Amino acid sequence: MISVLGAGAFGTALAISIAEGGSLVWLWGRNGDSLRAMQDSRDCPRLPGVTLPDGLTCSGDLAELTATGPVLMAVPMQTLRQVLKAHAARLDQRTLVLCCKGIELSSGKRASEVVAEVLPGALPALLSGPSFATDIARGLPTALTLACAEPGLAAALQASLSTPTLRLYRSTDLTGVELGGALKNVMAIACGACTGAGLGDSARAALITRGYAEMQRMAAALGAQPETLAGLSGFGDLTLTCTSEGSRNYRFGQSIGRGEPFDPTITVEGAATAQATDALAARLGLDMPITRVVTGLVTGALDVTSAMDALLSRPLKEE
Ligand SMILES: NC(=O)C1=CN([C@@H]2O[C@H](COP(=O)(O)OP(=O)(O)OC[C@H]3O[C@@H](n4cnc5c(N)ncnc54)[C@H](O)[C@@H]3O)[C@@H](O)[C@H]2O)C=CC1
Ligand SMILES: O=C(CO)COP(=O)(O)O
């Protein structure tokens, strides 16, 4: 049995896809009423038009979590620690496949580091890469990276979570895969702000490219393999998220660029992650100017014009 904790858009989409692939899947969400409604109606309000497959069971009761099998953690990054702590007795010693993309604001830690701290007996793995929940739920072709430090477990998870439409590549570089997924959201906010403010596609291409350079800089400083960032959870996800209005981070950036409000109930991982990354970069002595201005934008310390000026007025340098 494969379990998924977090019945938001991504957790539900993954649960649907893996169940469609023939595995039995158990999906838990904190709102018991809505999980019961999903179980009975076979519909999901977060993914309109998608029918839940027979192999998928929805529940609001974590006591029903099976004793074996991987547990996919699909809650937002800033809530991960709280969820792990609240359910420590059930989650310790388990294989936890972390699906969240971000860096914890309070600690500057990545998801696997939070797991190591809260549940040292658990085995962390990651699932990351370019994938909109709606695409996965509809069975559209998607390729993601499955990372786990233990090669044998990485291969076993790759085999059990891949489906005919969800193709998983494996990696043992947790740091690189985690940073790729987290930092692309920061760049997506920058790109959304750029196009939202009417600064043009050329400027966006510059932000994607120089944003990628920042991602590589941070990854190298934290010991990731340089080639990991060129993979799905890096270049791949950066491409998707910085160019599509399907991305919430990109749309959030657009609203900043247009000077419009954005629904605060929508999950935008890049806002907290920009601030966490900016603080981490300062601690490590890394130059990450785009992350810096995104931090200014999301905290309200900068407007788009001053953010643009801050980037363009920097001393000229080698590429
Ligand atoms: N939606 C997408 O297309 C993708 C999302 N992701 C990542 O997946 C993670 C989750 O995102 P979404 O599912 O899209 O967000 P969402 O906003 O659709 O759902 C988040 C879910 O987490 C639950 N949750 C929040 N705090 C909780 C807590 N303390 N305890 C238990 N449950 C809690 C909410 O009730 C909600 O069901 C994020 O890190 C996101 O970056 C990754 C790839 C694609
Ligand atoms: O991570 C994602 C695509 O890979 C989803 O992006 P958003 O969180 O910006 O919607």
GROMACS .gro file of N, CA, C and O in nm, residues 4 8-21 47 50-51 53 72 74 99 101 127-145 161-168 237 240:
model
  208
    4VAL      N    1  -0.046   0.856   0.101
    4VAL     CA    2  -0.018   0.996   0.068
    4VAL      C    3  -0.078   1.081   0.180
    4VAL      O    4  -0.197   1.070   0.208
    8GLY      N    5  -0.425   1.801  -0.070
    8GLY     CA    6  -0.436   1.919  -0.155
    8GLY      C    7  -0.425   1.877  -0.300
    8GLY      O    8  -0.437   1.758  -0.333
    9ALA      N    9  -0.398   1.975  -0.386
    9ALA     CA   10  -0.395   1.947  -0.530
    9ALA      C   11  -0.290   1.841  -0.564
    9ALA      O   12  -0.319   1.743  -0.635
   10PHE      N   13  -0.169   1.857  -0.509
   10PHE     CA   14  -0.062   1.767  -0.553
   10PHE      C   15  -0.077   1.627  -0.493
   10PHE      O   16  -0.061   1.528  -0.563
   11GLY      N   17  -0.104   1.620  -0.363
   11GLY     CA   18  -0.120   1.489  -0.300
   11GLY      C   19  -0.231   1.410  -0.367
   11GLY      O   20  -0.215   1.290  -0.396
   12THR      N   21  -0.342   1.476  -0.393
   12THR     CA   22  -0.455   1.406  -0.454
   12THR      C   23  -0.420   1.363  -0.597
   12THR      O   24  -0.451   1.250  -0.638
   13ALA      N   25  -0.353   1.451  -0.671
   13ALA     CA   26  -0.315   1.415  -0.809
   13ALA      C   27  -0.220   1.295  -0.811
   13ALA      O   28  -0.237   1.203  -0.892
   14LEU      N   29  -0.123   1.295  -0.722
   14LEU     CA   30  -0.030   1.182  -0.716
   14LEU      C   31  -0.104   1.054  -0.678
   14LEU      O   32  -0.081   0.947  -0.736
   15ALA      N   33  -0.193   1.065  -0.580
   15ALA     CA   34  -0.269   0.947  -0.536
   15ALA      C   35  -0.351   0.891  -0.652
   15ALA      O   36  -0.355   0.769  -0.674
   16ILE      N   37  -0.412   0.979  -0.728
   16ILE     CA   38  -0.493   0.935  -0.843
   16ILE      C   39  -0.404   0.865  -0.945
   16ILE      O   40  -0.433   0.754  -0.992
   17SER      N   41  -0.294   0.929  -0.979
   17SER     CA   42  -0.207   0.874  -1.084
   17SER      C   43  -0.150   0.737  -1.044
   17SER      O   44  -0.148   0.643  -1.124
   18ILE      N   45  -0.106   0.726  -0.918
   18ILE     CA   46  -0.044   0.600  -0.875
   18ILE      C   47  -0.151   0.490  -0.867
   18ILE      O   48  -0.126   0.375  -0.904
   19ALA      N   49  -0.270   0.528  -0.823
   19ALA     CA   50  -0.379   0.428  -0.820
   19ALA      C   51  -0.419   0.387  -0.961
   19ALA      O   52  -0.446   0.270  -0.989
   20GLU      N   53  -0.422   0.484  -1.053
   20GLU     CA   54  -0.453   0.451  -1.194
   20GLU      C   55  -0.349   0.354  -1.249
   20GLU      O   56  -0.377   0.272  -1.336
   21GLY      N   57  -0.226   0.364  -1.197
   21GLY     CA   58  -0.119   0.275  -1.242
   21GLY      C   59  -0.132   0.133  -1.187
   21GLY      O   60  -0.052   0.046  -1.221
   47LEU      N   61  -0.964   1.926  -0.790
   47LEU     CA   62  -0.931   1.883  -0.926
   47LEU      C   63  -1.062   1.854  -0.999
   47LEU      O   64  -1.100   1.738  -1.020
   50VAL      N   65  -1.218   1.536  -1.243
   50VAL     CA   66  -1.139   1.413  -1.232
   50VAL      C   67  -1.214   1.315  -1.141
   50VAL      O   68  -1.262   1.353  -1.035
   51THR      N   69  -1.223   1.189  -1.184
   51THR     CA   70  -1.290   1.087  -1.102
   51THR      C   71  -1.185   1.004  -1.028
   51THR      O   72  -1.086   0.961  -1.089
   53PRO      N   73  -1.003   0.695  -0.888
   53PRO     CA   74  -1.005   0.553  -0.926
   53PRO      C   75  -1.041   0.461  -0.810
   53PRO      O   76  -1.025   0.500  -0.693
   72LEU      N   77   0.401   0.924   0.110
   72LEU     CA   78   0.431   1.047   0.036
   72LEU      C   79   0.380   1.165   0.118
   72LEU      O   80   0.263   1.169   0.157
   74ALA      N   81   0.278   1.531   0.109
   74ALA     CA   82   0.242   1.634   0.012
   74ALA      C   83   0.174   1.752   0.080
   74ALA      O   84   0.067   1.798   0.037
   99CYS      N   85   0.732   1.555  -0.101
   99CYS     CA   86   0.685   1.611  -0.228
   99CYS      C   87   0.678   1.763  -0.224
   99CYS      O   88   0.636   1.826  -0.321
  101LYS      N   89   0.807   2.158  -0.205
  101LYS     CA   90   0.917   2.230  -0.271
  101LYS      C   91   0.941   2.359  -0.196
  101LYS      O   92   0.867   2.457  -0.216
  127LEU      N   93   1.039   1.353  -0.423
  127LEU     CA   94   0.978   1.346  -0.556
  127LEU      C   95   0.963   1.490  -0.603
  127LEU      O   96   0.894   1.570  -0.539
  128SER      N   97   1.029   1.523  -0.712
  128SER     CA   98   1.032   1.663  -0.754
  128SER      C   99   1.052   1.672  -0.904
  128SER      O  100   1.110   1.583  -0.966
  129GLY      N  101   1.006   1.782  -0.962
  129GLY     CA  102   1.024   1.800  -1.106
  129GLY      C  103   0.905   1.874  -1.164
  129GLY      O  104   0.812   1.911  -1.092
  130PRO      N  105   0.908   1.897  -1.295
  130PRO     CA  106   0.802   1.978  -1.357
  130PRO      C  107   0.670   1.902  -1.366
  130PRO      O  108   0.659   1.804  -1.439
  131SER      N  109   0.570   1.948  -1.294
  131SER     CA  110   0.444   1.873  -1.292
  131SER      C  111   0.334   1.956  -1.230
  131SER      O  112   0.339   1.985  -1.111
  132PHE      N  113   0.237   1.992  -1.307
  132PHE     CA  114   0.119   2.055  -1.249
  132PHE      C  115   0.023   1.945  -1.206
  132PHE      O  116   0.002   1.848  -1.280
  133ALA      N  117  -0.035   1.963  -1.087
  133ALA     CA  118  -0.126   1.862  -1.033
  133ALA      C  119  -0.235   1.826  -1.134
  133ALA      O  120  -0.268   1.709  -1.151
  134THR      N  121  -0.288   1.926  -1.201
  134THR     CA  122  -0.398   1.898  -1.296
  134THR      C  123  -0.350   1.808  -1.409
  134THR      O  124  -0.424   1.722  -1.456
  135ASP      N  125  -0.228   1.827  -1.454
  135ASP     CA  126  -0.175   1.741  -1.562
  135ASP      C  127  -0.161   1.596  -1.513
  135ASP      O  128  -0.200   1.502  -1.581
  136ILE      N  129  -0.104   1.580  -1.394
  136ILE     CA  130  -0.084   1.446  -1.338
  136ILE      C  131  -0.220   1.377  -1.319
  136ILE      O  132  -0.238   1.261  -1.355
  137ALA      N  133  -0.315   1.450  -1.262
  137ALA     CA  134  -0.446   1.390  -1.232
  137ALA      C  135  -0.518   1.350  -1.360
  137ALA      O  136  -0.593   1.252  -1.362
  138ARG      N  137  -0.495   1.423  -1.468
  138ARG     CA  138  -0.562   1.391  -1.595
  138ARG      C  139  -0.488   1.282  -1.672
  138ARG      O  140  -0.528   1.246  -1.783
  139GLY      N  141  -0.378   1.235  -1.617
  139GLY     CA  142  -0.304   1.128  -1.683
  139GLY      C  143  -0.220   1.176  -1.800
  139GLY      O  144  -0.181   1.097  -1.888
  140LEU      N  145  -0.188   1.307  -1.802
  140LEU     CA  146  -0.100   1.357  -1.909
  140LEU      C  147   0.044   1.314  -1.878
  140LEU      O  148   0.081   1.296  -1.761
  141PRO      N  149   0.126   1.295  -1.980
  141PRO     CA  150   0.263   1.246  -1.956
  141PRO      C  151   0.344   1.343  -1.870
  141PRO      O  152   0.344   1.463  -1.896
  142THR      N  153   0.412   1.290  -1.771
  142THR     CA  154   0.491   1.372  -1.678
  142THR      C  155   0.618   1.296  -1.641
  142THR      O  156   0.613   1.174  -1.622
  143ALA      N  157   0.730   1.368  -1.630
  143ALA     CA  158   0.856   1.305  -1.585
  143ALA      C  159   0.907   1.378  -1.461
  143ALA      O  160   0.913   1.502  -1.459
  144LEU      N  161   0.941   1.302  -1.359
  144LEU     CA  162   0.987   1.359  -1.232
  144LEU      C  163   1.114   1.289  -1.187
  144LEU      O  164   1.148   1.181  -1.237
  145THR      N  165   1.181   1.349  -1.089
  145THR     CA  166   1.298   1.286  -1.029
  145THR      C  167   1.262   1.229  -0.893
  145THR      O  168   1.199   1.297  -0.811
  161LEU      N  169   0.649   0.368  -0.775
  161LEU     CA  170   0.572   0.492  -0.794
  161LEU      C  171   0.556   0.532  -0.941
  161LEU      O  172   0.474   0.619  -0.972
  162SER      N  173   0.633   0.471  -1.030
  162SER     CA  174   0.618   0.503  -1.173
  162SER      C  175   0.488   0.443  -1.225
  162SER      O  176   0.443   0.339  -1.178
  163THR      N  177   0.427   0.510  -1.319
  163THR     CA  178   0.306   0.456  -1.382
  163THR      C  179   0.324   0.473  -1.534
  163THR      O  180   0.422   0.534  -1.578
  164PRO      N  181   0.231   0.422  -1.613
  164PRO     CA  182   0.247   0.439  -1.758
  164PRO      C  183   0.257   0.586  -1.802
  164PRO      O  184   0.313   0.616  -1.907
  165THR      N  185   0.202   0.679  -1.723
  165THR     CA  186   0.211   0.821  -1.763
  165THR      C  187   0.303   0.903  -1.674
  165THR      O  188   0.337   1.016  -1.707
  166LEU      N  189   0.341   0.847  -1.561
  166LEU     CA  190   0.430   0.920  -1.466
  166LEU      C  191   0.566   0.849  -1.469
  166LEU      O  192   0.583   0.742  -1.411
  167ARG      N  193   0.661   0.910  -1.540
  167ARG     CA  194   0.792   0.846  -1.559
  167ARG      C  195   0.891   0.905  -1.460
  167ARG      O  196   0.919   1.026  -1.462
  168LEU      N  197   0.947   0.822  -1.375
  168LEU     CA  198   1.040   0.870  -1.273
  168LEU      C  199   1.185   0.835  -1.309
  168LEU      O  200   1.214   0.720  -1.342
  237ASP      N  201   1.198   2.210  -1.402
  237ASP     CA  202   1.090   2.275  -1.329
  237ASP      C  203   1.098   2.427  -1.343
  237ASP      O  204   0.996   2.497  -1.339
  240LEU      N  205   0.920   2.514  -1.665
  240LEU     CA  206   0.773   2.508  -1.653
  240LEU      C  207   0.720   2.626  -1.573
  240LEU      O  208   0.630   2.699  -1.616
   0.00000   0.00000   0.00000
